[in-house]
């Protein structure tokens, strides 16, 4: 099968970038065979037609996200591209093993930090880096959540380098979002391309909500004897991820509550239900940890449950992710993760990091300042793609401002080489064009470890852009893990 | 279910029914016009009055004088705008639909996927199709389609929603709203008849109202089996014939049946009983049109009271828990 057939000879591969569906030689990668055959048979007009059906389905299903800047217009249709991204299952097996390895080590690390701090004493990770981090939360010291696991839900951002190897770009251990879109993307695609699902072996993704429920249930302080009361804690209907909060609550069959639906009494957490108070066992919090209890953390928080942390410290309620997990989700700590894996597991990392320069190291800082036009600079503690400077695309003024910011607060910045993110054919006005993308799989750890089948593929919809965040004009693709193991 | 969600699911039921019934209210006018003499004067402002608004005040905002016969076409247009397309109007179909969607969004975790999808489709349809108003014929078709789509939502509720507190509250809200809206639709007829007119004109017929409420055939069945033969039997039928699902009596029975299983329902049940007694106290066929209008006012006041009792319960309960 040739590229000629696949795209009418007009698919322009991006130099030095790995394409997910097409090889450098212009042939179609085997897992993408069914899609290529579909395009060959039906051509571009059919793709545009299906894209329209797909948009209609998304509107009917009410799949949306929220932008803070939009005022009254709170819902926006979720952008999904009609062409899926394919990954062979053999490769996914190796990748998910690496993701589980990484989360296991990170949880050992967090538990160590809030207890013995052996890794600091052994000098593997500089103590001041952790102890002076604003994500190191003093009230969490001395606590050991069930199984010693703090970050129960992790969304790891993966990218591919130009050779096609997956690299970890960042670990999201606080309140990672996006899994609902992974699930809804699949539901939409099944409705729009029933024939493709009939023709190829696409591994299902839909056991995630059941896995999430089981993991949360395994955290219940009352054990297996009582059916656990699990509640999703949301900041409310105006939050940018509210769609996901309500979706997951619905899919798991649990309550979705805001802080004022809870109260603390007799060292327990209670939910105000129509039929009186009900004891809460597990809170899946989708509120930042420093906001969850105004008595323990930010006194100005209006999203918190006063007294919650005290109950949690006594082991009478589980919180996922545990407060304080963010200490390991810091772009400076990120640079140490390979060493953290080696230290706790005596294993080599199965997935590599992106090369990272720490601005607090004088030598590395001078390198960063001298090469601002080549590097991507990131603040250590932001998410959603905010505050990032992509050197080659920044104006001289932006680079100057960034240099000043780095000098003022070096601990707060890291830099990485500008990556040649992989691309995938994406339906644009003119036909199929390559667009850069990343992948966010979701890993769960409670009594057991679980990794989602694939994850959420996020696509930069603007030609050449590397910014995939939906808050900044990114779109998405369904991610197909194609069985190649017979 | 959260104590707080109770009110949302109750409102979800109310708004869904309001959407359907507002469409029927609009279509009741079409039926009245079709079934009446060609020279009949129709009092469009009455449609705003029955919704509890001051029509002359509102028409002034549209720059119109309700008494100016030469503006009749514009008045019709303005009244329809207020009932259908104006998002600033508290009684418009678009407003009811936005409120419906808002409540659904707040308690999505309680709603089955099928129902959520039907609600989304209903909302996009209404927001797109109700922006500009067309002639009477298209309006009639649009209203019929809105009612049909409301039935789609109800169908999904009926076939897949868990029978629990959420379903009961939804049912209570829906039937309370229906009882209220049926009396308002009846009032359209009553006020048309009461309206002073210079023209000597033939009377409007109740059958038009029954048509808009989908109750003509069952009304004939009722006549054949129960009634005296007077035309005022229609009033009896719409208020107190508990076998017809759009009669006020039926709605109140459903409110009571669904509220029975909910916590702290004693006050609700007591209020329902009082309302039932009010409807059944006198032979309705003996009422003059003015008396009927007064009775309708009393029923509506009773429904408002009942609403307050229902919503008050869940609120006070929440407060009691935190105390």
GROMACS .gro file of C-alpha atoms in nm, chain A residues 68-285:
model
  218
   68UNK     CA    1  -1.273   3.021   3.184
   69UNK     CA    2  -1.264   3.328   2.965
   70UNK     CA    3  -1.602   3.268   2.804
   71UNK     CA    4  -1.836   3.406   3.068
   72UNK     CA    5  -2.193   3.295   3.014
   73UNK     CA    6  -2.118   3.062   2.724
   74UNK     CA    7  -1.987   2.784   2.943
   75UNK     CA    8  -1.982   2.485   2.711
   76UNK     CA    9  -1.777   2.435   2.399
   77UNK     CA   10  -1.800   2.137   2.169
   78UNK     CA   11  -1.506   1.898   2.215
   79UNK     CA   12  -1.279   1.894   1.907
   80UNK     CA   13  -1.214   1.545   1.769
   81UNK     CA   14  -1.040   1.467   1.443
   82UNK     CA   15  -1.189   1.200   1.222
   83UNK     CA   16  -0.858   1.016   1.164
   84UNK     CA   17  -0.756   0.796   1.458
   85UNK     CA   18  -0.403   0.749   1.580
   86UNK     CA   19  -0.288   0.387   1.581
   87UNK     CA   20  -0.036   0.206   1.801
   88UNK     CA   21   0.049  -0.167   1.779
   89UNK     CA   22  -0.045  -0.358   2.094
   90UNK     CA   23   0.304  -0.508   2.131
   91UNK     CA   24   0.451  -0.160   2.161
   92UNK     CA   25   0.173  -0.059   2.401
   93UNK     CA   26   0.250  -0.355   2.629
   94UNK     CA   27   0.607  -0.231   2.674
   95UNK     CA   28   0.494   0.128   2.717
   96UNK     CA   29   0.233   0.049   2.980
   97UNK     CA   30   0.489  -0.158   3.174
   98UNK     CA   31   0.712   0.151   3.176
   99UNK     CA   32   0.428   0.373   3.293
  100UNK     CA   33   0.342   0.137   3.579
  101UNK     CA   34   0.708   0.120   3.675
  102UNK     CA   35   0.726   0.497   3.685
  103UNK     CA   36   0.414   0.546   3.899
  104UNK     CA   37   0.524   0.273   4.140
  105UNK     CA   38   0.857   0.448   4.193
  106UNK     CA   39   0.698   0.793   4.225
  107UNK     CA   40   0.462   0.666   4.494
  108UNK     CA   41   0.751   0.510   4.688
  109UNK     CA   42   0.924   0.845   4.654
  110UNK     CA   43   0.630   1.049   4.787
  111UNK     CA   44   0.574   0.810   5.077
  112UNK     CA   45   0.944   0.833   5.162
  113UNK     CA   46   0.941   1.214   5.149
  114UNK     CA   47   0.657   1.241   5.398
  115UNK     CA   48   0.806   0.977   5.625
  116UNK     CA   49   1.174   0.864   5.653
  117UNK     CA   50   1.319   1.084   5.376
  118UNK     CA   51   1.582   0.818   5.301
  119UNK     CA   52   1.631   0.938   4.946
  120UNK     CA   53   1.720   1.285   5.071
  121UNK     CA   54   1.957   1.149   5.334
  122UNK     CA   55   2.125   0.936   5.069
  123UNK     CA   56   2.172   1.248   4.858
  124UNK     CA   57   1.999   1.112   4.549
  125UNK     CA   58   1.760   1.408   4.533
  126UNK     CA   59   1.880   1.739   4.686
  127UNK     CA   60   1.691   1.792   5.012
  128UNK     CA   61   1.640   2.167   4.967
  129UNK     CA   62   1.471   2.102   4.635
  130UNK     CA   63   1.198   1.906   4.813
  131UNK     CA   64   1.178   2.073   5.151
  132UNK     CA   65   1.154   2.423   5.002
  133UNK     CA   66   0.904   2.323   4.738
  134UNK     CA   67   0.565   2.482   4.780
  135UNK     CA   68   0.420   2.142   4.692
  136UNK     CA   69   0.574   1.979   4.997
  137UNK     CA   70   0.283   2.005   5.241
  138UNK     CA   71   0.380   1.993   5.607
  139UNK     CA   72   0.043   1.858   5.733
  140UNK     CA   73   0.103   1.544   5.527
  141UNK     CA   74   0.417   1.443   5.714
  142UNK     CA   75   0.392   1.118   5.905
  143UNK     CA   76   0.089   1.001   5.707
  144UNK     CA   77   0.098   0.678   5.511
  145UNK     CA   78  -0.211   0.620   5.298
  146UNK     CA   79  -0.326   0.268   5.218
  147UNK     CA   80  -0.066   0.060   5.028
  148UNK     CA   81   0.172   0.356   5.076
  149UNK     CA   82   0.023   0.497   4.757
  150UNK     CA   83  -0.033   0.872   4.733
  151UNK     CA   84  -0.091   0.938   4.367
  152UNK     CA   85  -0.368   0.691   4.281
  153UNK     CA   86  -0.451   0.844   3.946
  154UNK     CA   87  -0.173   0.960   3.719
  155UNK     CA   88  -0.191   1.114   3.372
  156UNK     CA   89   0.151   1.087   3.211
  157UNK     CA   90   0.222   1.293   2.903
  158UNK     CA   91   0.415   1.097   2.639
  159UNK     CA   92   0.570   1.227   2.321
  160UNK     CA   93   0.769   1.054   2.051
  161UNK     CA   94   1.113   1.166   1.940
  162UNK     CA   95   1.212   1.169   1.574
  163UNK     CA   96   1.304   0.799   1.589
  164UNK     CA   97   0.959   0.710   1.721
  165UNK     CA   98   1.058   0.627   2.079
  166UNK     CA   99   0.816   0.733   2.350
  167UNK     CA  100   0.954   0.979   2.605
  168UNK     CA  101   0.786   1.105   2.919
  169UNK     CA  102   0.723   1.477   2.895
  170UNK     CA  103   0.560   1.518   3.233
  171UNK     CA  104   0.388   1.333   3.513
  172UNK     CA  105   0.053   1.474   3.626
  173UNK     CA  106  -0.004   1.356   3.979
  174UNK     CA  107  -0.244   1.616   4.114
  175UNK     CA  108  -0.579   1.616   3.934
  176UNK     CA  109  -0.500   1.492   3.583
  177UNK     CA  110  -0.791   1.530   3.345
  178UNK     CA  111  -0.882   1.407   3.000
  179UNK     CA  112  -0.983   1.046   3.055
  180UNK     CA  113  -1.351   1.120   2.992
  181UNK     CA  114  -1.259   1.247   2.646
  182UNK     CA  115  -1.059   0.932   2.579
  183UNK     CA  116  -1.376   0.733   2.656
  184UNK     CA  117  -1.617   0.960   2.470
  185UNK     CA  118  -1.388   0.981   2.166
  186UNK     CA  119  -1.419   0.605   2.135
  187UNK     CA  120  -1.797   0.608   2.172
  188UNK     CA  121  -1.822   0.873   1.901
  189UNK     CA  122  -1.588   0.688   1.664
  190UNK     CA  123  -1.780   0.362   1.704
  191UNK     CA  124  -2.097   0.540   1.593
  192UNK     CA  125  -1.929   0.715   1.300
  193UNK     CA  126  -1.707   0.428   1.173
  194UNK     CA  127  -1.892   0.108   1.262
  195UNK     CA  128  -1.737  -0.070   0.960
  196UNK     CA  129  -1.379  -0.002   1.074
  197UNK     CA  130  -1.449  -0.148   1.415
  198UNK     CA  131  -1.593  -0.454   1.252
  199UNK     CA  132  -1.286  -0.490   1.025
  200UNK     CA  133  -0.994  -0.458   1.266
  201UNK     CA  134  -0.896  -0.566   1.614
  202UNK     CA  135  -0.913  -0.247   1.812
  203UNK     CA  136  -0.862  -0.312   2.182
  204UNK     CA  137  -1.154  -0.165   2.385
  205UNK     CA  138  -1.097   0.120   2.631
  206UNK     CA  139  -1.426   0.112   2.815
  207UNK     CA  140  -1.324  -0.073   3.129
  208UNK     CA  141  -1.162   0.240   3.272
  209UNK     CA  142  -1.459   0.357   3.486
  210UNK     CA  143  -1.492   0.009   3.640
  211UNK     CA  144  -1.118  -0.001   3.706
  212UNK     CA  145  -1.132   0.346   3.860
  213UNK     CA  146  -1.420   0.243   4.087
  214UNK     CA  147  -1.237  -0.071   4.195
  215UNK     CA  148  -0.919   0.119   4.268
  216UNK     CA  149  -1.110   0.379   4.472
  217UNK     CA  150  -1.302   0.106   4.655
  218UNK     CA  151  -0.973  -0.061   4.746
  219UNK     CA  152  -0.882   0.255   4.940
  220UNK     CA  153  -1.187   0.242   5.168
  221UNK     CA  154  -1.084   0.264   5.534
  222UNK     CA  155  -1.375   0.039   5.630
  223UNK     CA  156  -1.236  -0.241   5.415
  224UNK     CA  157  -1.452  -0.481   5.221
  225UNK     CA  158  -1.713  -0.536   5.492
  226UNK     CA  159  -1.923  -0.228   5.405
  227UNK     CA  160  -2.009  -0.117   5.053
  228UNK     CA  161  -1.787   0.190   5.023
  229UNK     CA  162  -1.936   0.537   4.985
  230UNK     CA  163  -1.727   0.693   4.710
  231UNK     CA  164  -1.781   1.056   4.612
  232UNK     CA  165  -1.631   1.272   4.338
  233UNK     CA  166  -1.549   1.617   4.477
  234UNK     CA  167  -1.580   1.892   4.215
  235UNK     CA  168  -1.522   2.267   4.245
  236UNK     CA  169  -1.858   2.305   4.068
  237UNK     CA  170  -2.032   2.345   3.738
  238UNK     CA  171  -1.818   2.636   3.620
  239UNK     CA  172  -1.492   2.445   3.648
  240UNK     CA  173  -1.316   2.380   3.318
  241UNK     CA  174  -1.321   2.004   3.379
  242UNK     CA  175  -1.678   1.983   3.513
  243UNK     CA  176  -1.783   1.774   3.214
  244UNK     CA  177  -1.531   1.511   3.317
  245UNK     CA  178  -1.628   1.522   3.685
  246UNK     CA  179  -1.995   1.460   3.611
  247UNK     CA  180  -1.913   1.203   3.343
  248UNK     CA  181  -1.695   0.994   3.573
  249UNK     CA  182  -1.946   1.014   3.859
  250UNK     CA  183  -2.219   0.900   3.621
  251UNK     CA  184  -2.009   0.619   3.474
  252UNK     CA  185  -1.907   0.490   3.818
  253UNK     CA  186  -2.256   0.535   3.962
  254UNK     CA  187  -2.134   0.749   4.251
  255UNK     CA  188  -2.228   1.092   4.380
  256UNK     CA  189  -2.081   1.413   4.246
  257UNK     CA  190  -2.060   1.666   4.526
  258UNK     CA  191  -1.928   2.011   4.608
  259UNK     CA  192  -1.763   2.103   4.935
  260UNK     CA  193  -2.084   2.228   5.097
  261UNK     CA  194  -2.244   1.887   5.049
  262UNK     CA  195  -2.001   1.747   5.309
  263UNK     CA  196  -1.943   1.808   5.675
  264UNK     CA  197  -1.707   1.671   5.936
  265UNK     CA  198  -1.843   1.538   6.263
  266UNK     CA  199  -1.709   1.295   6.524
  267UNK     CA  200  -1.385   1.250   6.328
  268UNK     CA  201  -1.573   1.129   6.021
  269UNK     CA  202  -1.670   1.285   5.691
  270UNK     CA  203  -2.041   1.290   5.606
  271UNK     CA  204  -2.244   1.361   5.297
  272UNK     CA  205  -2.578   1.543   5.316
  273UNK     CA  206  -2.820   1.323   5.127
  274UNK     CA  207  -3.191   1.344   5.072
  275UNK     CA  208  -3.228   1.071   5.331
  276UNK     CA  209  -3.002   1.212   5.597
  277UNK     CA  210  -2.629   1.196   5.652
  278UNK     CA  211  -2.414   0.923   5.501
  279UNK     CA  212  -2.058   0.836   5.601
  280UNK     CA  213  -1.804   0.895   5.325
  281UNK     CA  214  -1.521   0.647   5.274
  282UNK     CA  215  -1.336   0.766   4.966
  283UNK     CA  216  -1.319   1.112   4.811
  284UNK     CA  217  -1.197   1.132   4.453
  285UNK     CA  218  -1.102   1.495   4.467
   0.00000   0.00000   0.00000
